[in-house]
Amino acid sequence: MWEKMLLKYQQLWKQVKLIRPLGASKNSYSLDRNENSKVEILEGAKSIGARAATIALAGATVGIRNVSSSLIRSVARNPSLAKQLF
């Protein structure tokens, strides 16, 4: 698995070209990215967004679980309130 990731990283790095703008000093460089690297950046952003949404959904699940467990606990303590709570 790591070998595939390293190989892909090396291939991507070969696609990124270091260029120097006209009139710039020898120490100033910028990255020239091609279309493939832009697509991969977007795919990475989508993946990060999906992970964040999953974490948020897990938090909402915990909140719903807490509410429902409190409801069950209150009915267990005082069964006469069941009709009012439901």
XYZ file of N, CA and C in Angstrom:
258
model
N 0.817 -1.186 0.000
C 0.000 0.000 0.000
C 0.863 1.254 0.000
N 1.854 1.299 0.885
C 2.722 2.469 0.958
C 3.545 2.630 -0.310
N 3.906 1.507 -0.902
C 4.704 1.563 -2.127
C 3.909 2.204 -3.260
N 2.610 1.874 -3.353
C 1.767 2.471 -4.387
C 1.624 3.969 -4.165
N 1.438 4.359 -2.893
C 1.296 5.779 -2.587
C 2.589 6.539 -2.903
N 3.727 5.936 -2.570
C 5.008 6.574 -2.845
C 5.238 6.700 -4.340
N 4.884 5.669 -5.097
C 5.040 5.709 -6.541
C 4.159 6.799 -7.151
N 2.922 6.894 -6.681
C 2.015 7.921 -7.186
C 2.541 9.308 -6.844
N 3.068 9.465 -5.625
C 3.633 10.746 -5.215
C 4.814 11.129 -6.109
N 5.666 10.172 -6.410
C 6.814 10.443 -7.269
C 6.363 10.817 -8.677
N 5.341 10.152 -9.183
C 4.841 10.474 -10.514
C 4.245 11.878 -10.543
N 3.492 12.234 -9.492
C 2.913 13.575 -9.427
C 3.998 14.642 -9.333
N 5.036 14.368 -8.579
C 6.103 15.345 -8.402
C 6.830 15.600 -9.719
N 6.922 14.565 -10.553
C 7.560 14.748 -11.854
C 6.716 15.648 -12.755
N 5.382 15.631 -12.553
C 4.504 16.451 -13.373
C 4.550 17.922 -12.983
N 4.889 18.204 -11.727
C 4.947 19.586 -11.255
C 6.285 20.172 -11.687
N 6.238 21.265 -12.419
C 7.460 21.868 -12.955
C 7.767 23.151 -12.211
N 9.013 23.322 -11.860
C 9.439 24.571 -11.249
C 9.812 25.548 -12.353
N 9.171 26.700 -12.370
C 9.483 27.708 -13.377
C 9.809 29.009 -12.679
N 10.575 29.824 -13.330
C 10.937 31.129 -12.798
C 10.346 32.191 -13.715
N 9.540 33.106 -13.151
C 8.977 34.160 -13.982
C 10.058 35.077 -14.556
N 9.764 35.706 -15.685
C 10.716 36.624 -16.293
C 10.988 37.800 -15.359
N 12.214 38.175 -15.227
C 12.583 39.303 -14.396
C 12.675 38.972 -12.918
N 12.470 37.702 -12.541
C 12.540 37.329 -11.125
C 13.969 36.925 -10.781
N 14.285 36.989 -9.511
C 15.625 36.605 -9.078
C 15.780 35.091 -9.163
N 17.016 34.627 -9.029
C 17.282 33.198 -9.155
C 16.662 32.390 -8.020
N 16.363 33.018 -6.894
C 15.837 32.289 -5.740
C 14.312 32.251 -5.691
N 13.612 32.938 -6.581
C 12.147 32.945 -6.537
C 11.608 31.989 -7.596
N 10.845 31.026 -7.154
C 10.253 30.029 -8.036
C 8.764 29.933 -7.751
N 8.006 29.473 -8.711
C 6.586 29.182 -8.508
C 6.300 27.811 -9.090
N 5.222 27.200 -8.637
C 4.861 25.865 -9.111
C 3.902 25.966 -10.288
N 4.207 25.236 -11.338
C 3.320 25.155 -12.490
C 2.564 23.837 -12.381
N 1.285 23.909 -12.057
C 0.498 22.686 -11.888
C -0.290 22.427 -13.164
N -0.374 21.155 -13.519
C -1.155 20.806 -14.696
C -2.581 20.442 -14.277
N -3.397 20.056 -15.236
C -4.816 19.791 -14.971
C -5.004 18.589 -14.049
N -4.134 17.575 -14.159
C -4.268 16.381 -13.315
C -4.085 16.719 -11.846
N -3.136 17.575 -11.531
C -2.905 17.913 -10.124
C -4.074 18.719 -9.573
N -4.714 19.557 -10.408
C -5.879 20.312 -9.946
C -7.040 19.371 -9.634
N -7.231 18.362 -10.465
C -8.293 17.395 -10.231
C -8.027 16.629 -8.949
N -6.785 16.259 -8.714
C -6.444 15.514 -7.509
C -6.606 16.376 -6.259
N -6.334 17.660 -6.356
C -6.547 18.563 -5.224
C -8.038 18.636 -4.920
N -8.873 18.722 -5.946
C -10.322 18.747 -5.739
C -10.826 17.441 -5.130
N -10.283 16.325 -5.588
C -10.683 15.038 -5.022
C -10.296 14.953 -3.550
N -9.131 15.470 -3.204
C -8.713 15.494 -1.808
C -9.619 16.368 -0.957
N -10.026 17.508 -1.507
C -10.937 18.398 -0.779
C -12.295 17.731 -0.569
N -12.767 17.005 -1.572
C -14.034 16.281 -1.429
C -13.925 15.225 -0.337
N -12.800 14.548 -0.291
C -12.598 13.509 0.719
C -12.583 14.109 2.122
N -11.918 15.239 2.278
C -11.877 15.907 3.580
C -13.275 16.361 3.980
N -14.041 16.878 3.030
C -15.407 17.302 3.310
C -16.292 16.130 3.714
N -16.122 14.992 3.058
C -16.915 13.813 3.403
C -16.575 13.323 4.803
N -15.310 13.378 5.164
C -14.909 12.968 6.517
C -15.492 13.904 7.565
N -15.478 15.193 7.303
C -16.044 16.150 8.246
C -17.547 15.934 8.401
N -18.232 15.640 7.304
C -19.674 15.378 7.376
C -19.957 14.110 8.167
N -19.106 13.109 8.024
C -19.280 11.863 8.772
C -19.117 12.105 10.263
N -18.136 12.902 10.634
C -17.920 13.221 12.046
C -19.113 13.999 12.596
N -19.644 14.931 11.816
C -20.806 15.703 12.262
C -22.019 14.796 12.428
N -22.192 13.850 11.524
C -23.310 12.919 11.623
C -23.181 12.046 12.862
N -21.967 11.649 13.187
C -21.750 10.861 14.402
C -22.109 11.679 15.644
N -21.781 12.962 15.642
C -22.136 13.825 16.765
C -23.639 13.966 16.912
N -24.348 14.093 15.804
C -25.803 14.183 15.857
C -26.406 12.879 16.373
N -25.831 11.769 15.994
C -26.299 10.468 16.462
C -26.155 10.345 17.968
N -25.047 10.822 18.496
C -24.833 10.788 19.942
C -25.882 11.642 20.653
N -26.196 12.802 20.092
C -27.211 13.665 20.699
C -28.580 13.022 20.704
N -28.972 12.397 19.601
C -30.267 11.713 19.533
C -30.306 10.554 20.522
N -29.196 9.850 20.620
C -29.130 8.728 21.563
C -29.298 9.217 23.001
N -28.677 10.345 23.333
C -28.810 10.879 24.686
C -30.249 11.273 24.994
N -30.925 11.898 24.046
C -32.317 12.306 24.263
C -33.208 11.085 24.451
N -33.048 10.095 23.574
C -33.911 8.911 23.672
C -33.615 8.109 24.936
N -32.370 8.016 25.352
C -32.064 7.282 26.583
C -32.600 8.016 27.806
N -32.587 9.348 27.788
C -33.176 10.108 28.895
C -34.679 9.900 28.950
N -35.319 9.824 27.790
C -36.752 9.577 27.736
C -37.085 8.213 28.308
N -36.344 7.203 27.928
C -36.576 5.844 28.439
C -36.322 5.797 29.942
N -35.268 6.466 30.381
C -34.944 6.481 31.809
C -36.046 7.176 32.620
N -36.584 8.266 32.096
C -37.634 8.975 32.832
C -38.917 8.158 32.888
N -39.247 7.420 31.833
C -40.427 6.553 31.855
C -40.207 5.387 32.818
N -38.996 4.892 32.900
C -38.701 3.798 33.829
C -38.839 4.271 35.278
N -38.480 5.504 35.552
C -38.604 6.026 36.918
C -40.049 6.344 37.281
N -40.802 6.886 36.320
C -42.179 7.288 36.606
C -43.074 6.869 35.434
N -43.600 5.637 35.461
C -44.402 5.128 34.342
C -45.692 5.905 34.092
N -46.171 6.620 35.072
C -47.425 7.356 34.871
C -47.249 8.540 33.910
N -46.017 8.973 33.682
C -45.754 10.075 32.750
C -45.581 9.625 31.303
N -45.697 8.345 31.048
C -45.452 7.811 29.701
C -46.379 8.424 28.672
N -47.659 8.616 29.019
C -48.599 9.178 28.062
C -48.274 10.645 27.765
N -47.766 11.357 28.754
C -47.417 12.768 28.530
C -46.151 12.909 27.685
N -45.218 12.001 27.878
C -43.940 12.085 27.167
C -44.038 11.609 25.721
N -44.868 10.607 25.479
C -45.002 10.089 24.126
C -46.147 10.782 23.476
